[in-house]
Coordinates of C-alpha atoms in Angstrom, one line a residue:
M1 CA -20.4 -30.5 32.1
K2 CA -20.9 -26.7 32.2
R3 CA -18.5 -26.3 29.3
I4 CA -20.5 -29.0 27.2
M5 CA -23.8 -27.3 28.0
L6 CA -22.5 -23.9 26.9
L7 CA -21.2 -25.3 23.7
L8 CA -24.6 -26.9 22.9
L9 CA -26.5 -23.6 23.6
V10 CA -24.3 -21.3 21.7
T11 CA -24.0 -23.8 18.8
I12 CA -27.7 -23.3 18.1
L13 CA -27.3 -19.6 17.9
S14 CA -24.1 -19.6 15.9
T15 CA -25.5 -22.1 13.4
F16 CA -28.4 -19.7 12.8
L17 CA -26.1 -16.8 12.2
V18 CA -23.6 -18.7 10.0
E19 CA -26.3 -20.0 7.7
A20 CA -26.9 -16.4 6.5
Q21 CA -23.2 -15.7 6.3
Q22 CA -21.4 -16.3 3.0
E23 CA -17.9 -15.2 3.9
P24 CA -15.8 -15.1 7.1
P25 CA -15.9 -11.8 9.1
I26 CA -12.2 -11.1 8.3
I27 CA -10.6 -7.9 6.9
P28 CA -8.9 -8.3 4.4
L29 CA -11.1 -11.1 3.0
P30 CA -9.2 -14.3 2.6
A31 CA -8.4 -15.5 -0.9
D32 CA -10.1 -19.0 -0.5
F33 CA -12.5 -20.2 2.1
S34 CA -15.3 -22.6 2.9
L35 CA -17.6 -23.5 5.8
N36 CA -18.1 -26.9 7.3
D37 CA -20.3 -28.2 10.1
G38 CA -19.4 -27.8 13.7
N39 CA -17.8 -25.3 16.0
F40 CA -14.7 -24.7 18.0
L41 CA -15.2 -23.5 21.6
L42 CA -12.5 -21.1 22.4
D43 CA -12.2 -20.5 26.1
R44 CA -9.7 -20.6 29.0
E45 CA -9.4 -24.3 28.7
V46 CA -7.8 -24.2 25.2
A47 CA -4.1 -24.9 24.8
I48 CA -1.7 -23.8 22.1
R49 CA 1.1 -26.0 20.8
F50 CA 4.0 -24.9 18.6
P51 CA 7.5 -25.7 17.5
N52 CA 10.3 -23.6 19.0
E53 CA 10.8 -21.5 15.8
L54 CA 7.2 -20.2 16.2
A55 CA 7.5 -19.3 19.9
S56 CA 7.4 -15.6 19.2
E57 CA 4.4 -15.8 17.0
A58 CA 2.5 -18.0 19.7
A59 CA 3.5 -15.4 22.4
H60 CA 2.2 -12.5 20.4
F61 CA -1.1 -14.3 19.6
R62 CA -1.6 -15.1 23.2
Q63 CA -1.0 -11.5 24.2
E64 CA -3.2 -10.0 21.5
L65 CA -6.1 -12.6 21.9
F66 CA -6.2 -11.8 25.7
R67 CA -6.0 -8.1 25.1
K68 CA -8.9 -8.1 22.6
T69 CA -11.2 -10.9 24.1
G70 CA -10.0 -11.6 27.6
I71 CA -9.5 -15.3 26.7
P72 CA -6.2 -16.6 28.3
V73 CA -5.0 -19.4 25.9
I74 CA -2.7 -21.8 27.9
T75 CA 0.5 -23.6 26.9
R76 CA 0.3 -26.8 29.0
S77 CA -0.5 -30.2 27.3
G78 CA -3.3 -32.5 28.2
T79 CA -6.4 -30.5 27.2
D80 CA -8.9 -31.8 24.7
S81 CA -9.2 -28.5 22.7
R82 CA -6.0 -27.0 21.2
I83 CA -4.5 -24.7 18.6
E84 CA -1.6 -26.1 16.7
L85 CA 1.0 -24.0 14.8
G86 CA 3.2 -25.4 12.1
L87 CA 5.3 -24.6 9.0
D88 CA 4.8 -25.9 5.5
P89 CA 7.2 -24.3 2.9
E90 CA 5.1 -25.9 0.0
L91 CA 2.3 -23.3 0.8
T92 CA 4.4 -20.7 -0.9
D93 CA 3.7 -17.3 0.7
A94 CA 0.4 -18.5 2.2
Y95 CA -1.2 -19.8 5.3
R96 CA -3.9 -22.3 6.0
L97 CA -6.3 -21.9 8.9
S98 CA -8.4 -25.0 9.6
I99 CA -11.1 -25.0 12.3
T100 CA -12.7 -28.1 13.5
P101 CA -14.4 -29.1 16.7
G102 CA -11.6 -29.5 19.2
L103 CA -8.8 -28.5 16.9
I104 CA -7.6 -25.3 15.2
Q105 CA -4.5 -25.6 12.9
V106 CA -2.6 -22.6 11.6
I107 CA 0.0 -23.6 9.1
G108 CA 2.2 -21.1 7.2
A109 CA 4.9 -21.1 4.6
D110 CA 7.0 -19.1 7.1
P111 CA 6.6 -17.3 10.5
D112 CA 5.1 -14.3 8.8
Q113 CA 2.4 -16.4 7.3
V114 CA 1.6 -18.0 10.5
H115 CA 1.3 -14.6 12.1
H116 CA -1.2 -13.7 9.4
G117 CA -3.2 -16.8 10.1
L118 CA -3.3 -16.1 13.8
V119 CA -4.4 -12.6 13.1
S120 CA -7.3 -14.0 11.1
L121 CA -8.1 -16.3 14.0
I122 CA -8.2 -13.3 16.4
Q123 CA -10.7 -11.5 14.1
L124 CA -12.8 -14.6 14.1
A125 CA -12.7 -14.8 17.8
E126 CA -13.8 -11.3 18.2
S127 CA -16.6 -11.8 15.8
Y128 CA -18.0 -14.9 17.5
M129 CA -17.8 -13.9 21.1
S130 CA -20.9 -15.4 22.8
D131 CA -20.1 -14.6 26.4
K132 CA -17.3 -13.1 28.5
Q133 CA -14.1 -15.0 27.7
V134 CA -15.9 -17.4 25.3
A135 CA -15.9 -17.5 21.5
V136 CA -17.7 -20.2 19.5
I137 CA -15.9 -20.2 16.1
P138 CA -17.5 -22.0 13.1
S139 CA -15.5 -24.4 11.2
W140 CA -14.1 -22.1 8.6
Q141 CA -11.5 -23.7 6.3
I142 CA -9.3 -20.9 4.9
E143 CA -6.2 -20.9 2.6
D144 CA -5.0 -17.3 2.0
R145 CA -2.2 -15.3 0.5
A146 CA -1.7 -11.7 -0.3
G147 CA -2.3 -10.2 -3.7
Y148 CA 0.7 -7.8 -3.3
G149 CA 4.0 -8.2 -1.3
W150 CA 4.1 -4.5 -0.5
R151 CA 1.1 -3.4 1.6
G152 CA 2.2 0.0 3.0
L153 CA 1.3 3.1 4.9
M154 CA 3.3 6.3 5.1
L155 CA 3.1 8.5 8.1
D156 CA 4.3 12.1 7.8
E157 CA 5.7 13.2 11.2
S158 CA 7.4 16.3 10.0
R159 CA 4.2 18.4 9.9
Y160 CA 2.7 16.8 13.0
F161 CA 4.6 14.7 15.5
F162 CA 2.7 11.5 16.6
G163 CA 4.8 10.1 19.4
V164 CA 5.7 6.6 20.4
E165 CA 2.3 5.4 21.8
K166 CA 0.3 6.6 18.8
V167 CA 2.8 5.0 16.3
K168 CA 2.5 1.8 18.3
Q169 CA -1.3 1.9 18.1
I170 CA -1.2 2.4 14.3
L171 CA 1.3 -0.5 14.1
D172 CA -1.1 -2.6 16.0
Y173 CA -3.9 -1.9 13.4
M174 CA -1.4 -2.3 10.5
S175 CA -0.7 -5.8 11.8
Y176 CA -4.4 -6.4 12.4
Y177 CA -5.1 -5.8 8.7
K178 CA -2.0 -7.5 7.4
L179 CA -0.2 -4.4 6.3
N180 CA 3.5 -4.9 6.3
R181 CA 5.4 -1.7 5.3
L182 CA 5.6 1.5 7.4
H183 CA 7.1 4.2 5.4
W184 CA 8.1 6.8 8.0
H185 CA 8.5 10.3 6.7
L186 CA 10.8 11.8 9.4
T187 CA 12.1 15.0 7.8
D188 CA 10.6 17.8 5.8
S189 CA 10.4 21.6 5.8
P190 CA 8.3 22.0 9.1
G191 CA 10.4 19.7 11.3
W192 CA 13.2 17.2 11.6
R193 CA 12.1 14.3 13.8
I194 CA 15.1 11.9 14.3
E195 CA 18.0 12.3 16.6
I196 CA 21.4 12.4 14.8
K197 CA 24.2 12.2 17.2
K198 CA 26.9 13.7 15.1
Y199 CA 24.6 16.6 14.2
P200 CA 22.5 17.2 17.3
K201 CA 21.0 20.5 16.2
L202 CA 19.1 18.7 13.5
A203 CA 16.6 17.5 16.1
L204 CA 17.1 20.1 18.8
V205 CA 16.7 23.1 16.4
G206 CA 15.3 21.5 13.3
G207 CA 12.7 19.7 15.5
I208 CA 11.1 23.0 16.6
G209 CA 7.7 23.7 15.3
D210 CA 5.1 21.9 13.1
H211 CA 2.8 22.9 10.2
H212 CA 0.4 24.9 12.4
D213 CA 2.8 26.3 15.0
P214 CA 6.4 27.3 14.0
N215 CA 7.3 27.9 17.6
K216 CA 6.1 24.6 19.1
P217 CA 8.8 23.0 21.4
S218 CA 11.2 20.6 19.6
A219 CA 9.8 17.2 19.2
F220 CA 11.7 14.3 17.8
Y221 CA 12.5 10.6 18.3
T222 CA 15.6 9.6 20.1
Q223 CA 17.5 6.8 18.7
E224 CA 16.5 4.6 21.5
E225 CA 12.8 5.3 20.7
I226 CA 13.5 4.6 17.0
K227 CA 14.9 1.1 18.0
E228 CA 11.9 0.4 20.2
I229 CA 9.4 1.3 17.4
V230 CA 11.4 -0.8 14.9
R231 CA 11.5 -3.8 17.4
Y232 CA 7.7 -3.4 18.0
A233 CA 6.9 -3.3 14.3
A234 CA 9.1 -6.4 13.6
E235 CA 7.2 -8.3 16.2
R236 CA 4.1 -7.6 14.2
K237 CA 5.8 -8.5 10.8
I238 CA 6.1 -4.9 9.7
T239 CA 9.2 -3.4 8.0
V240 CA 10.0 0.2 8.9
I241 CA 11.5 2.4 6.1
P242 CA 12.8 5.8 6.9
E243 CA 12.5 8.8 4.7
I244 CA 15.1 11.6 4.8
D245 CA 13.9 14.1 2.3
M246 CA 16.4 15.7 -0.2
P247 CA 17.4 17.8 -2.0
G248 CA 14.2 19.7 -1.4
H249 CA 11.9 19.9 1.6
A250 CA 15.1 20.8 3.6
T251 CA 14.0 23.9 5.5
A252 CA 14.1 22.4 9.0
A253 CA 17.5 20.9 8.5
N254 CA 18.8 24.2 7.1
R255 CA 17.6 26.0 10.2
A256 CA 19.9 23.8 12.2
Y257 CA 23.0 23.9 9.8
P258 CA 22.5 26.8 7.4
E259 CA 26.1 26.3 5.9
F260 CA 24.6 23.4 3.8
S261 CA 21.6 25.3 2.5
G262 CA 21.0 25.8 -1.3
G263 CA 18.5 28.5 -0.7
G264 CA 14.8 28.6 -1.6
S265 CA 12.1 30.8 -3.0
A266 CA 9.8 33.4 -1.4
A267 CA 7.1 30.8 -0.9
Y268 CA 9.6 28.1 0.2
P269 CA 12.5 29.7 2.0
E270 CA 15.8 27.7 2.5
F271 CA 14.0 24.8 0.8
T272 CA 17.0 22.9 -0.6
F273 CA 20.4 21.4 0.3
H274 CA 23.3 22.9 -1.6
P275 CA 24.2 20.7 -4.6
G276 CA 27.3 22.6 -5.5
K277 CA 29.3 22.1 -2.2
E278 CA 31.1 18.9 -1.7
A279 CA 30.7 19.4 2.1
T280 CA 26.9 18.9 1.6
Y281 CA 27.5 15.3 0.4
T282 CA 29.7 14.5 3.3
Y283 CA 27.3 15.9 5.8
L284 CA 24.3 14.0 4.3
T285 CA 26.2 10.8 4.0
E286 CA 27.1 11.0 7.7
V287 CA 23.4 11.6 8.5
L288 CA 22.3 8.6 6.5
Q289 CA 25.0 6.4 8.0
E290 CA 23.4 6.9 11.4
V291 CA 19.9 6.5 10.0
N292 CA 20.9 3.3 8.3
T293 CA 22.3 1.6 11.4
L294 CA 18.8 2.2 13.1
F295 CA 16.7 0.5 10.5
P296 CA 17.4 -3.2 9.5
S297 CA 15.1 -2.8 6.5
A298 CA 18.2 -1.9 4.4
M299 CA 16.1 0.7 2.6
I300 CA 16.2 4.5 2.8
H301 CA 13.7 6.8 1.0
L302 CA 15.4 10.0 -0.2
G303 CA 12.3 11.9 -1.3
G304 CA 13.5 13.7 -4.5
D305 CA 10.2 15.4 -5.1
E306 CA 9.0 19.0 -5.7
V307 CA 12.6 20.4 -5.8
S308 CA 11.5 23.1 -8.3
F309 CA 9.4 24.7 -5.6
G310 CA 12.6 26.2 -4.1
N311 CA 15.7 25.8 -6.2
E312 CA 15.6 29.2 -8.0
K313 CA 18.9 30.3 -6.3
W314 CA 20.7 27.5 -7.8
A315 CA 20.6 29.3 -11.2
S316 CA 22.7 32.1 -9.9
D317 CA 24.9 30.4 -7.4
P318 CA 28.6 30.3 -8.5
D319 CA 29.2 26.8 -7.0
V320 CA 26.2 25.4 -8.8
K321 CA 27.3 27.0 -12.0
R322 CA 30.7 25.5 -11.6
L323 CA 29.2 22.0 -10.9
M324 CA 27.0 22.3 -14.0
Q325 CA 30.0 23.2 -16.3
Q326 CA 32.2 20.5 -14.6
E327 CA 29.7 17.7 -14.9
G328 CA 28.0 18.9 -18.2
L329 CA 24.6 19.4 -16.5
K330 CA 22.3 21.2 -18.9
D331 CA 19.7 22.5 -16.5
L332 CA 18.5 22.5 -12.9
K333 CA 16.6 19.3 -13.3
A334 CA 19.9 17.7 -14.3
V335 CA 21.5 19.1 -11.2
E336 CA 18.7 17.6 -9.1
D337 CA 19.3 14.2 -10.7
Y338 CA 23.0 14.5 -10.1
F339 CA 22.4 15.2 -6.4
I340 CA 20.1 12.2 -6.1
Q341 CA 22.6 9.9 -7.9
R342 CA 25.4 11.0 -5.6
M343 CA 23.3 10.4 -2.5
A344 CA 22.0 7.1 -3.9
D345 CA 25.6 5.9 -4.4
S346 CA 26.2 6.6 -0.7
V347 CA 23.1 4.6 0.3
L348 CA 24.1 1.7 -2.0
H349 CA 27.6 1.7 -0.4
M350 CA 25.9 1.3 2.9
G351 CA 24.2 -2.0 1.6
S352 CA 20.7 -0.4 1.4
K353 CA 18.3 0.1 -1.4
V354 CA 17.3 3.6 -2.7
L355 CA 13.6 4.7 -2.6
A356 CA 12.3 7.9 -4.3
W357 CA 9.1 9.6 -5.5
D358 CA 8.1 9.4 -9.2
E359 CA 10.1 12.6 -10.1
M360 CA 13.1 10.2 -10.2
A361 CA 11.6 7.8 -12.7
D362 CA 13.9 9.2 -15.3
A363 CA 17.0 9.6 -13.1
T364 CA 20.0 7.2 -13.7
L365 CA 19.5 5.0 -10.6
S366 CA 20.4 1.4 -10.1
K367 CA 17.5 -0.6 -11.6
S368 CA 18.0 -3.5 -9.2
E369 CA 18.5 -1.5 -6.1
S370 CA 15.9 1.2 -6.4
I371 CA 12.2 1.5 -5.9
I372 CA 10.1 4.3 -7.3
F373 CA 6.8 5.5 -5.6
W374 CA 4.3 6.7 -8.1
W375 CA 2.1 9.3 -6.4
R376 CA 0.9 11.7 -9.1
H377 CA -2.4 10.2 -10.1
D378 CA -2.8 12.9 -12.8
R379 CA 0.6 11.8 -14.3
P380 CA 0.1 8.1 -15.3
E381 CA 2.8 8.5 -17.7
Q382 CA 5.3 8.7 -14.8
L383 CA 4.1 5.3 -13.6
E384 CA 4.6 4.0 -17.1
L385 CA 8.0 5.6 -17.4
A386 CA 9.2 3.9 -14.1
L387 CA 8.0 0.6 -15.3
K388 CA 9.4 0.9 -18.9
N389 CA 12.8 1.9 -17.3
G390 CA 12.7 -1.3 -15.2
Y391 CA 12.2 0.2 -11.8
A392 CA 10.3 -1.8 -9.1
T393 CA 7.4 0.5 -8.2
V394 CA 5.0 1.0 -5.3
V395 CA 1.7 2.5 -6.3
C396 CA 0.4 5.2 -4.0
P397 CA -1.7 7.6 -6.2
R398 CA -2.8 10.9 -4.5
I399 CA -6.4 10.0 -5.4
P400 CA -7.5 7.8 -3.7
Y401 CA -4.5 7.0 -1.5
Y402 CA -3.6 10.4 0.0
F403 CA -5.5 9.9 3.3
D404 CA -5.2 13.7 4.1
F405 CA -7.7 14.3 1.3
V406 CA -11.3 14.6 2.5
Q407 CA -13.6 11.6 2.5
E408 CA -16.8 13.4 1.7
D409 CA -17.8 16.6 -0.1
F410 CA -19.3 18.0 3.1
H411 CA -16.1 17.7 5.0
Q412 CA -14.7 21.2 5.5
F413 CA -11.1 20.7 6.6
G414 CA -8.9 18.9 4.3
R415 CA -7.6 18.7 0.7
K416 CA -9.2 18.1 -2.6
W417 CA -7.8 17.7 -6.1
A418 CA -9.8 19.6 -8.7
G419 CA -12.8 18.8 -6.6
A420 CA -11.9 15.1 -6.3
T421 CA -12.0 13.5 -2.8
A422 CA -10.7 10.2 -1.5
P423 CA -13.7 8.3 0.0
L424 CA -13.7 4.9 1.6
Q425 CA -15.2 3.2 -1.5
A426 CA -12.5 4.7 -3.9
A427 CA -9.8 3.4 -1.6
Y428 CA -11.5 0.0 -1.7
E429 CA -12.2 -0.3 -5.4
F430 CA -8.9 1.1 -6.8
S431 CA -7.4 -1.1 -9.5
L432 CA -4.4 -0.8 -11.7
D433 CA -6.4 -2.2 -14.5
D434 CA -8.4 1.1 -14.6
L435 CA -5.2 3.2 -15.3
P436 CA -4.4 4.5 -18.8
I437 CA -1.1 2.7 -19.1
S438 CA 0.1 0.0 -21.5
S439 CA 0.6 -3.5 -20.5
D440 CA 4.1 -3.7 -22.1
F441 CA 6.0 -4.2 -18.9
D442 CA 7.0 -6.8 -16.4
K443 CA 4.0 -7.1 -14.0
D444 CA 6.3 -8.2 -11.2
L445 CA 7.8 -4.7 -11.1
I446 CA 4.7 -3.5 -9.3
L447 CA 5.4 -4.4 -5.8
G448 CA 2.1 -3.3 -4.2
L449 CA -0.1 -0.5 -2.9
Q450 CA 0.5 2.2 -0.3
A451 CA -1.5 5.0 1.3
N452 CA 0.1 8.2 2.4
L453 CA -1.0 10.1 5.4
W454 CA 0.3 13.6 5.0
T455 CA -0.3 15.8 8.1
E456 CA -0.9 19.4 6.8
T457 CA -4.5 19.1 8.1
V458 CA -3.6 17.2 11.3
H459 CA -3.6 19.1 14.6
N460 CA -4.4 16.3 17.1
S461 CA -4.8 12.6 17.5
Q462 CA -8.6 12.7 16.8
R463 CA -7.7 14.1 13.4
I464 CA -5.2 11.3 12.7
D465 CA -7.8 8.7 13.6
F466 CA -10.6 10.4 11.6
L467 CA -8.4 10.4 8.4
L468 CA -7.0 6.9 8.9
F469 CA -9.9 4.8 10.2
P470 CA -11.6 3.0 8.4
R471 CA -9.8 3.8 5.2
I472 CA -6.9 1.7 6.5
A473 CA -9.2 -1.4 6.3
A474 CA -10.2 -0.6 2.7
L475 CA -6.5 -0.2 1.7
A476 CA -5.7 -3.6 3.3
E477 CA -8.3 -5.4 1.3
A478 CA -7.4 -3.6 -1.9
A479 CA -3.8 -4.8 -1.4
W480 CA -4.6 -8.3 -0.2
T481 CA -7.8 -9.8 -1.6
P482 CA -8.1 -10.9 -5.3
A483 CA -9.9 -8.2 -7.3
G484 CA -12.6 -10.6 -8.5
A485 CA -13.6 -11.4 -4.9
K486 CA -14.0 -7.8 -3.8
K487 CA -17.5 -6.4 -3.3
F488 CA -17.8 -3.2 -1.4
A489 CA -21.3 -3.9 0.0
D490 CA -20.0 -7.2 1.5
F491 CA -16.9 -5.3 2.8
M492 CA -19.2 -2.8 4.6
L493 CA -21.0 -5.6 6.3
R494 CA -17.8 -7.0 7.7
L495 CA -16.6 -3.4 8.6
D496 CA -19.7 -2.9 10.7
G497 CA -18.2 -5.4 13.1
H498 CA -14.9 -3.6 13.3
L499 CA -16.3 -0.1 14.2
P500 CA -17.1 -1.2 17.8
R501 CA -13.5 -2.4 18.1
Y502 CA -12.2 1.1 17.1
E503 CA -14.4 2.5 19.8
R504 CA -13.1 0.0 22.4
D505 CA -9.6 1.2 21.5
G506 CA -10.4 4.9 21.9
I507 CA -10.1 5.7 18.1
Y508 CA -11.9 8.7 16.8
F509 CA -13.0 7.1 13.5
Y510 CA -15.1 8.4 10.7
H511 CA -18.4 6.5 10.7
P512 CA -19.3 5.8 7.0
R513 CA -23.0 5.0 7.8
Q514 CA -23.5 7.7 10.4
P515 CA -21.4 10.7 9.4
E516 CA -22.5 12.6 12.5
Y517 CA -21.3 9.9 14.9
H518 CA -17.9 11.6 15.2
P519 CA -18.0 15.2 13.9
E520 CA -15.0 16.1 11.7
P521 CA -12.2 17.5 13.8
V522 CA -11.5 21.0 12.3
Y523 CA -8.4 23.1 13.2
R524 CA -9.2 26.5 14.7
P525 CA -6.1 28.6 15.6

């Protein structure tokens, strides 16, 4: 009787609130939705039923729902109110969430889609909490699918080391917003962050220092920690892709094993691996073999960017000169391409795809086994080149998807591009339709969107949060929701309900309506 009276009371309030609500309080906004009469009372009396093949999705849902709402969904039968999970391949990369009084059904084309449906249900439960451990959820009917298959976030851990727990928190929110690719930038000039057993000095020596402190004690992930993060991500339907940067950005590795250095420049010392020594290719292949065994994604990002910053010694090196003559390489860019092609062959022989930045759009890489990442927003011709050359491409333009760029003109610590910033609204409203490129290419070559969090301006966890939240939510909706359904003002209304959740989880987010709420974290040496 108490449960029935509670349902009657909260139904009056929820009906009043829903009448003014035109869309479900979910980020990213679902593709299709409607609202019917009635409500579902989600409390400790609700059971969940599922086939064996969805046991892990059900377990994760119960765990996350309890963590976020305190509601302990049960698994025993015989209750009147229940949540049912199921599979329907005819949905084709979609899920259906149907809420009626007494019954919630989450049906997906596959387990990943069921997971996405359950995430939407968790967000609804949080939005309609009426009392402790009770949510009264209106009868939303949702059929939803992603606009893009690749919905990614890159974390740069060379310049600032996050650590296992922080990466897990970010993975939690990636899952919450239906992002599904973690591009993990583990090596660069400031530090090497992954244990390689055959070459232990890479982590022990190369892991010393970061962008702000070259003497900071060595910090890196052990192979066991890598496995744990990959497992944790997979449970949340996120694929982890490692990046081992080459032939540039190699300073940290060269501190550990200088015999493989190709030199650098005054501004970028010991910046490159040596392209003229056969031993370099053996060394790096052995490194990548260990990396490849740790990541079931069957993808390795090789970087391949900004090599010209520190390859000036190649021009006078006798081994490089001999290589150029032997292989008919006309200039240093051709040497760079040769290097990437050699290492790409090694990766392909391991059964993995090769990923690279847009400098490699004109390299001779396998069209079917390579992915190009377009990052230079001021060089749309590189995106067009990658597509015309037939490369699958991930779009991650510096403006607006480099999240280390400042969000507001009044922010003091961070990057700008010719005065341009990367505010929340720009991340939300980005569209490929606005780019000055032709339409004469296969649209399916564009895999999706990705934001990159470089960490030159990161000095603590507060700074990570301030740069990432809430722009991660805007990225998610840009990558998921149909362009015609997106309205920034409506997104902001839904985002208002998410900011207290960030607070609950101890996240030092930027408040777009109250900029003074969390002052900008500024590095002061």
